[in-house]
Amino acid sequence: MFRSKIAKKNVYLNLFKDMSLLRSLEETLAKEYHPANQMRCPVHFCVGQEAVPSVLRFFLKNDDYVFSHHRSHGYFFSKSLPLQKLVSELYGKQGGANKGFAGSQDVSLPKKNFFSGAILSGSIGVAVGKALDEKSRGTKNVVISAFGESACDVGLFWESVNYSNLKKLPIIFLCENNNYSVFSPQSKRQSGQSIFKKVQTFSKRKNSFRVDGNNVFDLMKIFDKVFSLIRRGHGPFFIEAMTYRISSHYGPENDYDVGYRTEKEVLYWKKKCPIEKLKNYLLKKKVLNDYKIKSIEKKCKKLILNHILVAKKDRFLNVNNLERLNYDLKKTNKNKIKNLLKPVSDTNSNNNFIIGY
Amino acid sequence: MKLQTSTYSQAINQALDQSMKIDKNVKIFGQLVDYKPGVFGTTSGLVEKYGKERVQDFPVAESLMTSMSIGMALNNKNKVILVHHRIDFMMYAMDAIVNWMSLWRFKSYSDTSLSITIRAIVGKGWGQGPQHSKSMHSWFANLPGINVVMPSSPFDAKGLLIESIFSKIPTIIIEHRSLFNDKQKIPQDPYRIPFGKANIICYGNHITLICIGYMSKLAIDVSKYFKSIYQINIEIIDVRTLTPLDKNTLIKSFKKTKKALILDPTWKSYGASSEIISVLQKHIQNNKSYSLDRISYPDSHTPMSQKLEKKFYIDKNLIIKKIKKILKIK
């Protein structure tokens, strides 16, 4: 996977920087979310789940596709897209990725092959379609379908797993299992064995894995294996990355008062924080020191604060005809097939007053 | 222009065949589309010509098939046609249509468009019962971002289908199975019928019949009856597309005849007929000679038994009775 020890250290250092930036994005945005109330859309933060999208970023190429769920910021970042467009989108401004039409959970950059959506598992089916198209055109592009374990409650997920295995599609189903559907734990919703084992039954070839989603080393290994196989035409794959959302389901406030998880449980996972784990490794290897860490964190925060400032100063887009926006704005009729409004003759009737039939 | 006699299903078959010939990115998905009988003959012969990649049988997974079509059509890569043997099965795909397809363009601020055509067949009549006979056009016409098309003749079926395949807006074409054997002389060459242009089937000045889907067939018979017995000229307009709706043509006719009867083959309440009435009622002047009414199905599911089924569906006599009442003919 790595050409030299230096290359390896550099990769992990960059990974640390990426995860720090993602954490900084989420924490800074969370602080700005309330009470300022200028980001007026549901925002699902991914504090604690930075490892999977950051590692994914290392393997993705420009032409690859990412279909994300509502917790979209990490995946937007994984596609190496300009964060300014994401932040401005949260503020609903015209500099946003979708000029304020989508918000946090529906943000997309179609020309960069990034899409997301809030209705669980819906995007999985869309991703399967893209994978079928890539396969039929014989490209080496990979389609990532990212979702949480709750999406596996839905029938469409199983239809997708079945069909992708049937057609051997170049798609990676990337399940971030954070155990909760809002407040409801997996054990309350799903029966039988773990998801990755169930998915494995759809193929004779080993193509379904479980991995510690907070351990970047394990993630690097599994992604390296899966990506090299899938680019050689051996899809699909399913990866269940076990992780935990430190932030509440939605917004910046903690949700301990709901009673669905204990502070002790959150504390346990805070100790398993993917960034801390990597930081300790890099300190031990003397790639990082306290000064460098502080400077990385400062740099990240400065960058995000600047994005927020730009977003706040930006203008709202004004659209006069919303109805038209749902249909074709630029009507181009390149096709040269003749337009006909009426049939040229009528056989159904001999009455000459009937013109149409 | 060369003409040939074609049935409704042959017209659809021609539209598919010619579109696939014109553009190699036109692809068809649906259960059993690659078998000889195809879907009531509409897809027969296509797999032999264009191969299994472009004409694909699909698992019984309507939900996946429909959401998958969005991924296929992304970035203008493919023009996708989906076939549902019965529209009732398409209801599994509501999430794909309502939550994804219809708003895909909108939420990206028109950065993306989807060339998707969904052909959905209504199995009206012959004991199809409550799970094989719903029409649902009003539901989908209510949804922004989708076009709803209801061809009533072979000529319309071919031209509207080709228009839809090459359009960049997702379109649901609702076909009534009872039309599939209707014959008409239609152009051999491919042609398009632009959306949003109603078809004035015949001109008249006593009353306007506004027809949705197969209703225009009944209307033509009714108009012949009134012409021959009462020398009354009925204007028949087939709306062709519910979205976009050709409001101007409807309004113009209503202003002329001052009387409009809407024939809508679906449940009455909250249906397409209500929408058309609300468009037209603004043009009623302070004059008692205006009349605006509708005939549709009762707000009930379809019974299976021959006797009850006959009672449920709209028949000629019902329309004639209503027109006589409106025109005060005894």
XYZ file of C-alpha atoms in Angstrom:
687
model
C 0.000 0.000 0.000
C 2.850 2.390 0.780
C 6.018 2.770 -1.256
C 8.193 3.720 1.715
C 8.081 4.442 5.418
C 8.150 8.162 4.670
C 5.242 7.824 2.293
C 3.338 5.953 4.977
C 4.027 8.649 7.567
C 2.963 11.343 5.112
C -0.292 9.571 4.334
C -1.162 9.286 8.007
C -0.125 12.867 8.682
C -2.421 14.040 5.876
C -5.159 11.821 7.227
C -4.735 13.477 10.615
C -4.974 16.901 9.002
C -8.099 15.861 7.092
C -9.829 14.480 10.149
C -8.889 17.560 12.161
C -10.372 19.780 9.476
C -13.569 17.751 9.397
C -13.824 17.846 13.197
C -13.153 21.554 13.173
C -15.818 22.072 10.487
C -18.398 20.230 12.547
C -17.541 21.796 15.897
C -17.288 25.318 14.565
C -20.545 24.969 12.638
C -22.216 23.488 15.724
C -21.205 26.504 17.768
C -22.605 28.816 15.099
C -25.836 26.864 14.633
C -27.607 28.089 17.764
C -28.562 30.582 18.971
C -27.504 32.577 15.888
C -30.021 30.565 13.849
C -28.676 31.704 10.509
C -28.252 28.157 9.209
C -31.943 27.461 8.901
C -31.976 23.841 7.866
C -31.670 20.519 9.673
C -27.962 19.809 10.160
C -26.717 16.389 11.221
C -23.182 16.636 12.537
C -20.728 13.756 12.293
C -18.479 14.386 15.296
C -16.845 11.044 16.131
C -17.446 9.623 12.623
C -14.619 11.415 10.815
C -12.464 8.380 10.074
C -14.510 6.674 7.347
C -14.986 9.683 5.038
C -11.406 10.845 5.574
C -9.921 7.473 4.659
C -12.325 7.218 1.743
C -11.002 10.556 0.492
C -7.584 8.980 0.093
C -8.900 6.399 -2.382
C -11.444 8.348 -4.402
C -10.713 9.624 -7.879
C -12.366 12.524 -9.681
C -14.610 10.340 -11.786
C -15.811 8.181 -8.914
C -19.311 8.745 -7.574
C -20.403 9.328 -3.991
C -24.024 9.042 -2.896
C -24.362 10.156 0.691
C -27.070 10.151 3.326
C -28.336 13.082 5.398
C -25.145 13.225 7.522
C -23.448 14.516 4.420
C -20.578 16.800 5.453
C -17.992 14.038 5.784
C -18.797 12.670 2.336
C -18.798 16.104 0.740
C -15.289 16.375 2.169
C -14.342 12.859 1.010
C -14.922 13.910 -2.595
C -12.401 16.771 -2.071
C -15.003 19.412 -2.863
C -14.660 23.094 -1.910
C -15.941 23.403 1.672
C -16.984 26.992 1.040
C -19.778 25.683 -1.194
C -20.983 23.410 1.613
C -20.901 26.119 4.294
C -22.652 28.651 2.052
C -25.285 26.039 1.228
C -26.010 25.585 4.944
C -26.599 29.317 5.151
C -28.881 29.084 2.105
C -26.821 31.585 0.153
C -26.275 31.835 -3.587
C -22.624 30.827 -3.237
C -23.809 27.459 -1.916
C -23.420 24.229 -3.847
C -27.112 24.358 -4.789
C -27.688 28.094 -4.263
C -29.663 27.398 -1.111
C -32.135 24.968 -2.621
C -30.896 21.839 -0.868
C -29.352 22.557 2.536
C -27.277 20.189 4.622
C -29.133 16.944 4.000
C -29.703 17.271 0.245
C -26.504 19.019 -0.850
C -25.059 17.922 -4.192
C -22.470 18.875 -6.789
C -23.680 16.964 -9.844
C -20.741 17.900 -12.040
C -18.359 16.551 -9.399
C -20.344 13.333 -9.026
C -21.480 14.030 -5.484
C -25.072 13.554 -4.338
C -26.917 13.185 -1.051
C -30.428 12.886 0.282
C -32.377 12.625 3.486
C -34.769 9.760 2.859
C -32.942 6.715 4.182
C -31.902 4.124 1.628
C -33.434 6.015 -1.297
C -30.017 7.039 -2.540
C -28.804 3.428 -2.437
C -31.064 2.570 -5.363
C -29.877 5.614 -7.293
C -26.260 4.581 -6.707
C -27.004 1.094 -8.046
C -28.265 2.671 -11.272
C -25.081 4.672 -11.620
C -23.017 1.541 -11.032
C -24.950 -0.321 -13.729
C -24.264 2.522 -16.156
C -20.530 2.576 -15.321
C -20.357 -1.164 -15.802
C -22.158 -1.106 -19.137
C -19.791 1.594 -20.384
C -16.797 -0.387 -19.167
C -15.204 2.326 -17.028
C -13.018 1.711 -13.997
C -14.994 4.181 -11.885
C -16.270 3.194 -8.477
C -19.641 4.141 -7.031
C -19.834 4.669 -3.275
C -23.196 4.294 -1.611
C -22.865 5.545 1.959
C -25.504 5.124 4.643
C -26.056 4.292 8.270
C -27.144 0.926 9.617
C -30.741 2.203 9.827
C -30.929 2.162 6.036
C -30.587 -1.616 6.306
C -34.020 -1.678 7.981
C -35.450 -0.728 4.585
C -36.402 -3.193 1.841
C -34.775 -1.169 -0.925
C -31.367 -1.847 0.613
C -31.866 -5.593 0.209
C -33.198 -5.199 -3.323
C -30.013 -3.252 -4.076
C -27.683 -5.834 -2.528
C -29.390 -8.604 -4.466
C -29.298 -6.831 -7.814
C -25.704 -5.580 -7.450
C -24.500 -9.092 -6.714
C -26.573 -10.473 -9.580
C -25.046 -8.000 -12.043
C -21.607 -7.785 -10.333
C -21.693 -4.003 -10.194
C -18.759 -1.703 -9.306
C -20.390 -0.392 -6.143
C -19.192 -0.243 -2.533
C -21.983 -0.244 0.003
C -20.441 1.686 2.860
C -22.424 1.249 6.041
C -21.388 3.416 8.976
C -22.921 1.522 11.855
C -23.299 4.032 14.698
C -25.911 1.821 16.348
C -28.660 4.431 16.456
C -31.559 5.397 14.271
C -32.044 8.792 15.910
C -32.478 7.297 19.409
C -33.450 3.730 18.622
C -30.664 1.143 18.913
C -30.011 -1.497 16.245
C -30.960 -4.368 18.577
C -34.460 -2.944 18.871
C -34.917 -2.811 15.087
C -33.035 -5.691 13.491
C -33.129 -9.433 14.080
C -30.647 -12.206 13.432
C -26.956 -11.924 12.775
C -24.993 -8.802 11.970
C -25.612 -6.946 8.741
C -22.322 -7.846 7.055
C -22.986 -11.546 7.617
C -26.457 -11.301 6.113
C -25.103 -9.433 3.100
C -22.403 -12.087 2.625
C -25.090 -14.677 1.890
C -25.764 -12.997 -1.469
C -22.372 -14.023 -2.862
C -20.124 -17.084 -2.873
C -17.101 -14.812 -3.037
C -16.038 -13.090 0.200
C -17.233 -9.545 -0.425
C -18.722 -8.368 2.830
C -16.562 -7.127 5.693
C -16.805 -5.620 9.135
C -14.170 -3.163 10.310
C -13.480 -0.895 13.275
C -14.674 2.397 11.820
C -12.679 4.415 14.338
C -9.379 2.816 13.437
C -7.791 4.477 10.410
C -5.171 1.738 10.052
C -7.785 -0.981 9.701
C -9.843 1.220 7.413
C -6.836 1.920 5.176
C -6.198 -1.799 4.850
C -9.742 -2.769 3.978
C -10.280 0.113 1.556
C -6.982 -0.634 -0.163
C -8.044 -4.228 -0.730
C -11.568 -3.402 -1.822
C -10.629 -0.541 -4.153
C -7.920 -2.501 -5.936
C -10.325 -5.401 -6.507
C -13.256 -3.293 -7.603
C -11.197 -1.287 -10.094
C -10.295 -4.622 -11.668
C -13.979 -5.426 -12.091
C -14.670 -7.487 -8.968
C -17.640 -5.685 -7.440
C -19.769 -5.272 -5.453
C -18.545 -4.928 -1.855
C -20.154 -4.264 1.467
C -18.224 -2.667 4.329
C -19.760 -2.326 7.774
C -17.685 0.216 9.695
C -18.481 0.179 13.403
C -18.413 3.727 14.723
C -20.197 6.130 17.050
C -21.777 9.526 16.816
C -20.537 11.721 19.683
C -22.779 14.577 18.569
C -26.500 14.260 19.031
C -28.602 12.989 16.122
C -29.280 16.490 14.931
C -28.023 19.950 15.882
C -25.404 20.870 18.459
C -27.272 20.283 21.755
C -26.617 17.076 23.660
C -29.520 14.689 23.911
C -28.793 12.882 27.180
C -32.165 13.911 28.582
C -33.910 11.627 26.083
C -32.427 8.727 28.018
C -31.465 6.597 25.019
C -27.777 6.560 25.884
C -25.761 7.202 29.028
C -22.992 9.725 29.515
C -20.804 6.760 30.405
C -21.379 5.237 26.976
C -20.475 8.505 25.230
C -17.376 8.823 27.404
C -16.281 5.320 26.421
C -16.498 6.239 22.748
C -14.816 9.586 23.272
C -11.834 7.582 24.464
C -12.040 5.612 21.218
C -12.000 8.827 19.195
C -10.410 8.126 15.783
C -8.494 11.397 15.780
C -7.001 10.850 19.239
C -5.932 7.361 18.259
C -4.093 8.571 15.182
C -2.634 11.536 17.055
C -1.053 9.264 19.647
C 0.463 7.131 16.901
C 1.938 10.156 15.122
C 3.291 11.554 18.407
C 4.917 8.230 19.134
C 6.461 8.131 15.668
C 7.638 11.711 16.210
C 5.840 12.871 13.048
C 3.899 15.309 15.191
C 4.546 17.278 18.320
C 2.295 19.370 20.521
C 3.269 22.564 18.762
C 2.492 21.162 15.314
C -0.843 19.815 16.512
C -1.833 23.201 17.914
C -0.861 24.874 14.685
C -2.879 22.378 12.578
C -5.925 22.867 14.783
C -5.554 26.651 14.625
C -5.215 26.585 10.867
C -8.315 24.430 10.478
C -10.403 26.655 12.679
C -9.252 29.774 10.887
C -10.188 28.283 7.534
C -13.666 27.289 8.680
C -14.320 30.624 10.382
C -13.399 32.309 7.148
C -15.830 30.106 5.216
C -18.563 31.026 7.692
C -17.742 34.715 7.326
C -17.942 34.522 3.535
C -21.230 32.622 3.753
C -22.736 35.172 6.104
C -21.784 38.042 3.818
C -23.135 36.289 0.728
C -26.566 37.097 -0.682
C -29.722 35.048 -0.925
C -30.709 34.136 -4.434
C -34.016 35.546 -5.588
C -36.091 33.432 -7.936
C -39.240 34.876 -9.472
C -40.626 31.758 -11.047
C -40.216 28.830 -8.670
C -42.639 26.713 -10.682
C -40.522 26.889 -13.784
C -37.469 25.765 -11.864
C -39.061 22.331 -11.461
C -39.091 21.871 -15.214
C -36.701 22.628 -18.027
C -35.083 26.042 -17.685
C -33.077 25.893 -20.854
C -35.315 24.274 -23.405
C -33.101 22.834 -26.045
C -34.509 20.595 -28.679
C -31.469 19.173 -30.369
C -33.302 16.250 -31.809
C -34.457 16.635 -35.357
C -37.529 14.479 -35.143
C -40.496 16.244 -36.718
C -43.152 17.853 -34.555
C -46.685 16.839 -35.472
C -49.756 18.081 -33.696
C -52.497 16.296 -35.565
C -52.757 13.023 -37.354
C -52.657 13.403 -41.100
C -55.685 11.293 -41.800
C -58.468 9.567 -40.062
C -59.465 5.972 -40.456
C -61.707 5.502 -37.449
C -64.524 7.533 -38.794
C -66.051 8.655 -42.019
C -67.601 11.727 -40.500
C -65.671 14.606 -41.881
C -66.339 16.771 -38.841
C -64.033 14.605 -36.812
C -60.648 16.124 -37.342
C -58.592 14.617 -34.583
C -59.013 10.893 -35.036
C -45.342 11.212 -45.424
C -45.857 7.473 -45.542
C -48.715 6.162 -43.473
C -49.443 2.727 -42.121
C -52.234 1.251 -40.102
C -51.046 0.450 -36.610
C -52.621 -0.608 -33.375
C -51.997 1.346 -30.195
C -49.505 -1.263 -28.996
C -47.771 -1.368 -32.406
C -47.494 2.423 -32.286
C -45.730 2.166 -28.919
C -43.503 -0.561 -30.288
C -42.552 1.657 -33.240
C -41.800 4.593 -30.936
C -39.500 2.450 -28.803
C -37.825 0.831 -31.786
C -37.226 4.088 -33.643
C -35.982 5.919 -30.537
C -33.518 3.127 -29.787
C -32.315 3.289 -33.364
C -31.851 7.065 -33.224
C -30.021 7.100 -29.883
C -27.951 4.221 -28.544
C -28.373 5.539 -25.010
C -32.064 4.726 -24.963
C -32.547 1.765 -22.596
C -35.604 -0.162 -21.490
C -36.133 -1.881 -18.146
C -39.124 -3.831 -16.987
C -40.339 -7.237 -16.013
C -40.512 -9.612 -19.002
C -39.610 -6.956 -21.575
C -37.182 -9.347 -23.251
C -39.685 -12.129 -23.910
C -41.451 -12.680 -27.200
C -44.893 -11.472 -26.146
C -43.247 -8.504 -24.414
C -45.612 -6.178 -22.614
C -48.839 -6.594 -24.616
C -46.661 -6.636 -27.719
C -45.226 -3.188 -27.070
C -41.684 -4.420 -26.417
C -41.652 -7.417 -28.774
C -38.672 -7.750 -31.068
C -36.576 -5.120 -29.313
C -34.170 -7.416 -27.492
C -33.329 -9.198 -30.737
C -32.415 -5.872 -32.327
C -30.711 -4.031 -29.481
C -29.449 -6.698 -27.106
C -29.950 -7.616 -23.480
C -27.996 -4.650 -22.193
C -30.463 -2.173 -23.650
C -33.604 -4.220 -23.150
C -33.417 -5.664 -19.643
C -35.715 -7.907 -17.732
C -35.781 -6.831 -14.088
C -36.359 -8.571 -10.743
C -39.733 -8.003 -9.085
C -38.291 -4.934 -7.395
C -40.255 -1.946 -8.670
C -38.788 0.278 -6.013
C -35.187 -0.456 -7.025
C -35.950 -0.372 -10.744
C -37.376 3.118 -10.469
C -34.731 4.628 -8.199
C -32.064 2.932 -10.286
C -33.332 4.719 -13.376
C -32.323 8.010 -11.724
C -28.722 6.819 -11.410
C -28.784 5.570 -15.003
C -30.025 8.904 -16.320
C -27.556 11.016 -14.320
C -25.381 13.472 -16.220
C -27.380 12.828 -19.417
C -25.771 9.425 -19.836
C -28.911 7.450 -20.637
C -32.501 7.930 -21.662
C -34.305 5.383 -19.560
C -37.700 3.832 -20.188
C -39.360 1.822 -17.432
C -42.363 -0.379 -17.993
C -44.883 -1.344 -15.336
C -47.403 -3.952 -16.498
C -49.850 -2.465 -14.019
C -49.616 0.974 -12.503
C -50.653 -0.594 -9.202
C -47.225 -2.263 -8.938
C -45.573 1.084 -9.521
C -46.816 2.172 -6.115
C -43.792 0.364 -4.657
C -41.762 3.066 -6.382
C -43.471 6.016 -4.730
C -40.326 6.963 -2.772
C -38.227 7.009 -5.931
C -40.760 9.102 -7.824
C -41.920 11.464 -5.089
C -38.820 11.940 -2.944
C -36.091 11.682 -5.557
C -37.063 11.866 -9.205
C -39.530 14.745 -9.059
C -37.219 17.057 -7.132
C -33.845 16.015 -8.524
C -33.671 18.995 -10.884
C -35.111 21.435 -8.366
C -32.781 20.678 -5.493
C -29.691 21.082 -7.635
C -30.996 24.419 -8.956
C -31.444 22.997 -12.442
C -27.910 21.646 -12.592
C -29.202 18.196 -13.473
C -31.988 16.788 -15.528
C -33.355 13.296 -15.883
C -34.543 11.731 -19.124
C -36.799 9.090 -17.660
C -40.036 7.771 -19.108
C -42.243 5.565 -16.986
C -44.860 3.644 -18.911
C -47.599 2.512 -16.580
C -50.532 0.455 -17.754
C -54.047 0.572 -16.308
C -55.838 -2.734 -16.591
C -59.329 -1.318 -16.887
C -62.220 -3.720 -17.352
C -62.690 -7.491 -17.609
C -62.712 -8.150 -13.880
C -59.355 -6.580 -13.144
C -60.712 -5.577 -9.760
C -59.397 -3.136 -7.191
C -55.685 -4.001 -7.467
C -55.331 -3.899 -11.254
C -57.368 -0.942 -12.388
C -56.379 2.243 -10.602
C -55.453 5.169 -12.832
C -53.620 7.469 -10.388
C -53.007 10.229 -12.927
C -54.337 12.887 -10.563
C -51.832 11.871 -7.885
C -48.863 12.316 -10.154
C -50.218 15.437 -11.848
C -50.230 16.969 -8.396
C -46.470 16.513 -8.133
C -44.145 19.281 -9.383
C -41.241 18.241 -11.586
C -43.016 15.385 -13.381
C -45.007 15.343 -16.608
C -48.117 13.202 -16.795
C -49.203 12.047 -20.230
C -52.301 10.077 -21.271
C -52.362 9.140 -24.943
C -55.737 8.025 -26.240
C -54.950 7.030 -29.830
C -52.153 5.215 -31.682
C -51.096 8.534 -33.220
C -50.788 10.161 -29.793
C -49.190 7.097 -28.224
C -46.297 7.157 -30.688
C -45.725 10.899 -30.827
C -46.037 11.517 -27.099
C -43.797 8.570 -26.221
C -41.016 9.775 -28.537
C -41.382 13.292 -27.143
C -41.065 11.915 -23.630
C -38.018 9.748 -24.379
C -36.089 12.737 -25.717
C -37.372 15.192 -23.121
C -35.277 16.090 -20.091
C -38.141 15.931 -17.631
C -39.250 12.695 -15.983
C -42.532 11.660 -17.541
C -45.192 9.190 -16.509
C -47.212 7.875 -19.432
C -50.432 6.229 -18.364
C -51.818 3.787 -20.915
C -55.221 2.161 -20.660
C -55.033 -1.461 -21.681
C -58.449 -1.261 -23.342
C -56.874 0.973 -26.021
C -54.147 -1.459 -27.059
C -55.977 -2.940 -30.063
C -57.343 0.349 -31.444
C -56.237 0.939 -35.021
C -55.325 4.107 -36.861
C -53.263 5.224 -39.826
C -50.135 6.859 -38.478
C -46.879 8.124 -40.023
C -44.190 5.480 -40.412
C -41.403 7.904 -39.597
C -40.698 8.984 -36.052
C -42.426 12.194 -34.960
C -42.992 14.066 -31.724
C -46.102 15.637 -30.268
C -45.097 18.545 -28.050
C -46.363 18.397 -24.443
C -48.924 20.950 -23.360
C -50.883 20.972 -26.631
C -54.376 19.610 -26.294
C -55.957 17.865 -29.246
C -59.187 19.368 -30.540
C -60.729 16.209 -31.927
C -63.730 17.965 -33.400
C -65.058 21.482 -33.407
C -68.492 22.423 -32.165
C -70.324 25.276 -30.538
C -72.960 23.818 -28.236
C -70.842 22.176 -25.553
C -67.210 21.220 -24.929
C -66.312 17.743 -23.774
C -62.902 17.794 -22.107
C -61.525 14.268 -22.147
C -58.734 12.608 -20.199
C -57.235 9.390 -21.549
C -59.575 6.869 -23.145
C -62.598 9.075 -22.489
C -62.264 10.698 -25.914
C -63.287 7.403 -27.508
C -66.616 7.559 -25.718
C -66.925 11.256 -26.471
C -66.622 10.670 -30.218
C -69.496 8.174 -30.131
C -71.561 10.550 -28.060
C -70.897 13.435 -30.437
C -71.995 11.340 -33.411
C -75.246 10.585 -31.602
C -76.001 14.238 -30.903
C -74.997 15.305 -34.388
C -77.242 12.815 -36.112
C -80.298 13.114 -33.884
C -80.263 16.684 -32.621
C -77.911 18.462 -35.083
C -75.917 19.503 -32.049
C -72.203 20.082 -32.542
C -70.052 18.991 -29.675
C -66.480 20.186 -29.354
C -64.204 17.411 -28.123
C -60.859 18.222 -26.603
C -58.409 15.562 -25.528
C -56.023 17.127 -22.983
C -53.237 14.665 -23.986
C -50.963 15.876 -21.164
C -52.231 16.651 -17.667
C -48.940 18.344 -16.805
C -48.277 20.582 -18.584
C -51.975 21.325 -19.076
C -52.980 23.274 -22.174
C -55.117 25.745 -20.258
C -55.423 28.196 -23.155
C -57.132 25.742 -25.470
C -59.551 24.683 -22.742
C -60.379 28.251 -21.784
C -60.823 29.329 -25.399
C -63.265 26.524 -26.060
C -65.176 27.122 -22.837
C -65.520 30.814 -23.647
C -66.950 29.842 -27.028
C -69.411 27.123 -26.019
C -70.040 28.413 -22.466
C -70.586 24.822 -21.427
C -67.983 22.270 -20.502
C -68.275 18.714 -19.298
C -65.104 17.050 -18.077
C -64.732 13.304 -18.471
C -62.154 12.002 -16.036
C -61.480 8.256 -15.677
C -60.584 8.283 -12.003
C -62.084 8.972 -8.589
C -64.023 12.191 -8.428
C -62.764 13.906 -5.286
C -59.515 15.881 -5.460
C -59.008 14.646 -9.001
C -57.858 16.155 -12.283
C -61.442 17.162 -13.104
C -61.520 19.390 -10.027
C -58.373 21.124 -11.248
C -59.753 21.730 -14.730
C -63.010 23.069 -13.285
C -61.072 25.484 -11.110
C -59.138 26.685 -14.164
C -62.343 27.265 -16.144
C -64.640 28.666 -13.470
C -62.737 31.961 -13.463
C -64.080 32.563 -16.953
C -67.730 32.247 -16.077
C -69.385 35.611 -16.718
C -72.475 36.819 -14.910
C -74.694 34.869 -17.160
C -76.876 31.888 -16.503
C -76.031 30.218 -19.798
C -72.688 28.979 -18.449
C -72.353 25.439 -17.179
C -69.414 23.497 -15.810
C -69.711 19.865 -14.778
C -67.875 16.550 -14.713
C -68.292 12.835 -14.912
C -65.823 10.570 -13.167
C -65.683 7.302 -11.250
C -67.379 7.076 -7.870
C -65.101 7.546 -4.861
C -64.791 3.800 -4.550
C -62.437 1.027 -5.517
C -63.254 -1.047 -8.568
C -65.508 -4.071 -8.039
C -64.643 -7.271 -9.890
C -68.038 -8.750 -10.811
C -69.235 -8.072 -14.341
C -72.431 -6.431 -13.194
C -70.922 -4.106 -10.620
C -67.961 -3.291 -12.833
C -70.295 -2.091 -15.579
C -72.035 0.128 -13.090
C -68.725 1.516 -11.849
C -67.251 2.636 -15.169
C -68.456 5.598 -17.210
C -70.591 4.591 -20.191
C -72.010 6.419 -23.191
C -75.525 6.607 -21.807
C -74.358 8.336 -18.683
C -72.625 11.000 -20.748
C -75.607 11.424 -23.067
C -77.946 11.813 -20.105
C -75.727 14.434 -18.550
C -75.380 16.421 -21.778
C -79.126 16.368 -22.296
C -79.551 17.765 -18.819
C -77.011 20.523 -19.422
C -78.468 21.441 -22.830
C -82.012 21.069 -21.473
C -83.018 18.520 -24.097
C -85.954 16.377 -23.178
